[in-house]
């Protein structure tokens, strides 16, 4: 069983920064891609960023240049560094992991992931 636990959310003013963490357990972390999604009230869950097992990354256009996804395989933890935050970044942020190892297929889609964390709230005030 794969368990993902996010942390690091909170309330921040516009222009501020936060770093989210996603601690993983249950399998070999280094063999799997990882993604971050977010869901604002009344909206669908949307892709934010993903990182492959080799460190390759992809981002949603709305966060490109402001957010950075990374991973520490020794700590079995993924990160999402967010700077220059905007009120429209307010959402619950989820980390996710795919079913299969060494797969980067469909990482920008919710359907590409089998495991999800419980989410962490990020609120950006104007």
Tab-separated table of C-alpha atoms in Angstrom:
chain	number	residue	atom	x	y	z
A	1	UNK	CA	0.000	0.000	0.000
A	2	UNK	CA	1.371	3.395	-1.025
A	3	UNK	CA	0.878	6.219	1.432
A	4	UNK	CA	1.408	9.885	0.525
A	5	UNK	CA	1.296	12.612	3.144
A	6	UNK	CA	1.468	16.284	2.213
A	7	UNK	CA	2.538	19.096	4.496
A	8	UNK	CA	3.643	22.705	4.331
A	9	UNK	CA	0.445	24.449	3.353
A	10	UNK	CA	-0.761	27.613	5.033
A	11	UNK	CA	-1.822	31.221	4.676
A	12	UNK	CA	0.512	33.595	2.857
A	13	UNK	CA	0.238	37.061	1.357
A	14	UNK	CA	0.387	37.595	-2.372
A	15	UNK	CA	3.993	37.614	-3.524
A	16	UNK	CA	5.028	35.258	-0.760
A	17	UNK	CA	6.360	31.733	-0.931
A	18	UNK	CA	5.693	28.275	0.477
A	19	UNK	CA	7.280	24.871	0.138
A	20	UNK	CA	5.062	21.829	0.131
A	21	UNK	CA	6.363	18.374	0.992
A	22	UNK	CA	5.036	14.943	0.090
A	23	UNK	CA	6.339	12.061	2.173
A	24	UNK	CA	5.926	8.665	0.523
A	25	UNK	CA	5.997	5.172	1.949
A	26	UNK	CA	5.116	1.670	0.871
A	27	UNK	CA	7.427	1.103	-2.106
A	28	UNK	CA	10.706	2.124	-3.736
A	29	UNK	CA	10.246	5.878	-4.108
A	30	UNK	CA	13.112	6.381	-6.557
A	31	UNK	CA	11.488	4.181	-9.232
A	32	UNK	CA	8.331	6.262	-9.611
A	33	UNK	CA	7.261	9.565	-11.024
A	34	UNK	CA	5.363	11.989	-8.849
A	35	UNK	CA	2.906	14.761	-9.513
A	36	UNK	CA	1.238	17.709	-7.835
A	37	UNK	CA	-2.339	18.779	-8.508
A	38	UNK	CA	-4.579	21.407	-6.962
A	39	UNK	CA	-8.280	21.947	-6.547
A	40	UNK	CA	-9.901	25.294	-5.854
A	41	UNK	CA	-13.477	25.561	-4.506
A	42	UNK	CA	-16.004	24.853	-7.231
A	43	UNK	CA	-13.343	23.825	-9.739
A	44	UNK	CA	-11.954	20.571	-11.008
A	45	UNK	CA	-8.647	19.218	-9.814
A	46	UNK	CA	-5.946	20.477	-12.140
A	47	UNK	CA	-2.392	19.525	-12.952
A	48	UNK	CA	0.389	21.649	-11.456
A	49	UNK	CA	3.708	19.830	-11.955
A	50	UNK	CA	5.280	16.416	-12.320
A	51	UNK	CA	8.734	14.924	-11.971
A	52	UNK	CA	10.013	11.665	-13.392
A	53	UNK	CA	12.187	9.114	-11.608
A	54	UNK	CA	15.184	10.610	-13.431
A	55	UNK	CA	14.336	14.179	-12.439
A	56	UNK	CA	12.709	15.353	-15.642
A	57	UNK	CA	9.967	17.909	-15.000
A	58	UNK	CA	6.879	19.393	-16.596
A	59	UNK	CA	4.677	22.263	-15.413
A	60	UNK	CA	1.294	23.795	-16.039
A	61	UNK	CA	1.619	27.089	-17.903
A	62	UNK	CA	-0.019	28.942	-15.013
A	63	UNK	CA	2.832	28.089	-12.619
A	64	UNK	CA	5.811	27.895	-14.953
A	65	UNK	CA	8.627	30.083	-13.703
A	66	UNK	CA	7.110	30.395	-10.221
A	67	UNK	CA	6.872	26.803	-8.987
A	68	UNK	CA	9.650	24.211	-8.846
A	69	UNK	CA	9.100	20.504	-8.315
A	70	UNK	CA	11.899	18.386	-6.895
A	71	UNK	CA	12.532	15.144	-5.087
A	72	UNK	CA	14.872	13.663	-2.511
A	73	UNK	CA	14.954	9.917	-3.078
A	74	UNK	CA	16.969	9.260	0.085
A	75	UNK	CA	14.215	10.896	2.150
A	76	UNK	CA	11.414	9.471	-0.011
A	77	UNK	CA	10.006	12.954	-0.239
A	78	UNK	CA	8.851	15.189	-3.042
A	79	UNK	CA	8.654	18.960	-2.885
A	80	UNK	CA	6.852	21.826	-4.545
A	81	UNK	CA	8.567	25.175	-4.029
A	82	UNK	CA	6.173	28.015	-4.757
A	83	UNK	CA	7.227	31.656	-5.093
A	84	UNK	CA	5.478	34.819	-6.237
A	85	UNK	CA	2.209	33.352	-5.071
A	86	UNK	CA	-1.034	34.844	-6.352
A	87	UNK	CA	-4.563	34.741	-4.901
A	88	UNK	CA	-5.542	32.465	-7.798
A	89	UNK	CA	-3.084	29.865	-6.482
A	90	UNK	CA	-5.414	29.345	-3.510
A	91	UNK	CA	-6.443	25.674	-3.490
A	92	UNK	CA	-5.995	22.332	-1.809
A	93	UNK	CA	-2.768	20.854	-3.146
A	94	UNK	CA	-2.421	17.106	-3.623
A	95	UNK	CA	0.578	14.954	-4.425
A	96	UNK	CA	0.062	11.815	-6.448
A	97	UNK	CA	1.938	8.746	-7.615
A	98	UNK	CA	1.302	6.405	-10.540
A	99	UNK	CA	0.619	2.710	-10.347
A	100	UNK	CA	3.631	1.601	-12.361
A	101	UNK	CA	7.330	2.201	-11.963
A	102	UNK	CA	9.494	3.882	-14.594
A	103	UNK	CA	6.434	5.447	-16.188
A	104	UNK	CA	6.010	9.074	-17.204
A	105	UNK	CA	2.907	8.409	-19.288
A	106	UNK	CA	-0.060	10.676	-18.681
A	107	UNK	CA	1.602	12.554	-15.848
A	108	UNK	CA	-0.346	15.728	-16.704
A	109	UNK	CA	-3.680	13.906	-16.295
A	110	UNK	CA	-5.474	12.801	-13.139
A	111	UNK	CA	-6.015	9.406	-14.740
A	112	UNK	CA	-2.250	8.899	-14.796
A	113	UNK	CA	-2.148	8.460	-11.033
A	114	UNK	CA	-3.306	5.667	-8.754
A	115	UNK	CA	-2.363	7.062	-5.365
A	116	UNK	CA	-3.216	10.410	-3.799
A	117	UNK	CA	-2.425	12.195	-0.582
A	118	UNK	CA	-5.032	13.822	1.625
A	119	UNK	CA	-4.161	17.335	0.463
A	120	UNK	CA	-2.841	20.483	2.103
A	121	UNK	CA	-4.563	23.871	1.982
A	122	UNK	CA	-2.758	26.829	0.457
A	123	UNK	CA	-4.429	30.211	0.863
A	124	UNK	CA	-2.987	33.337	-0.737
A	125	UNK	CA	-4.416	36.623	0.447
A	126	UNK	CA	-4.426	39.734	-1.697
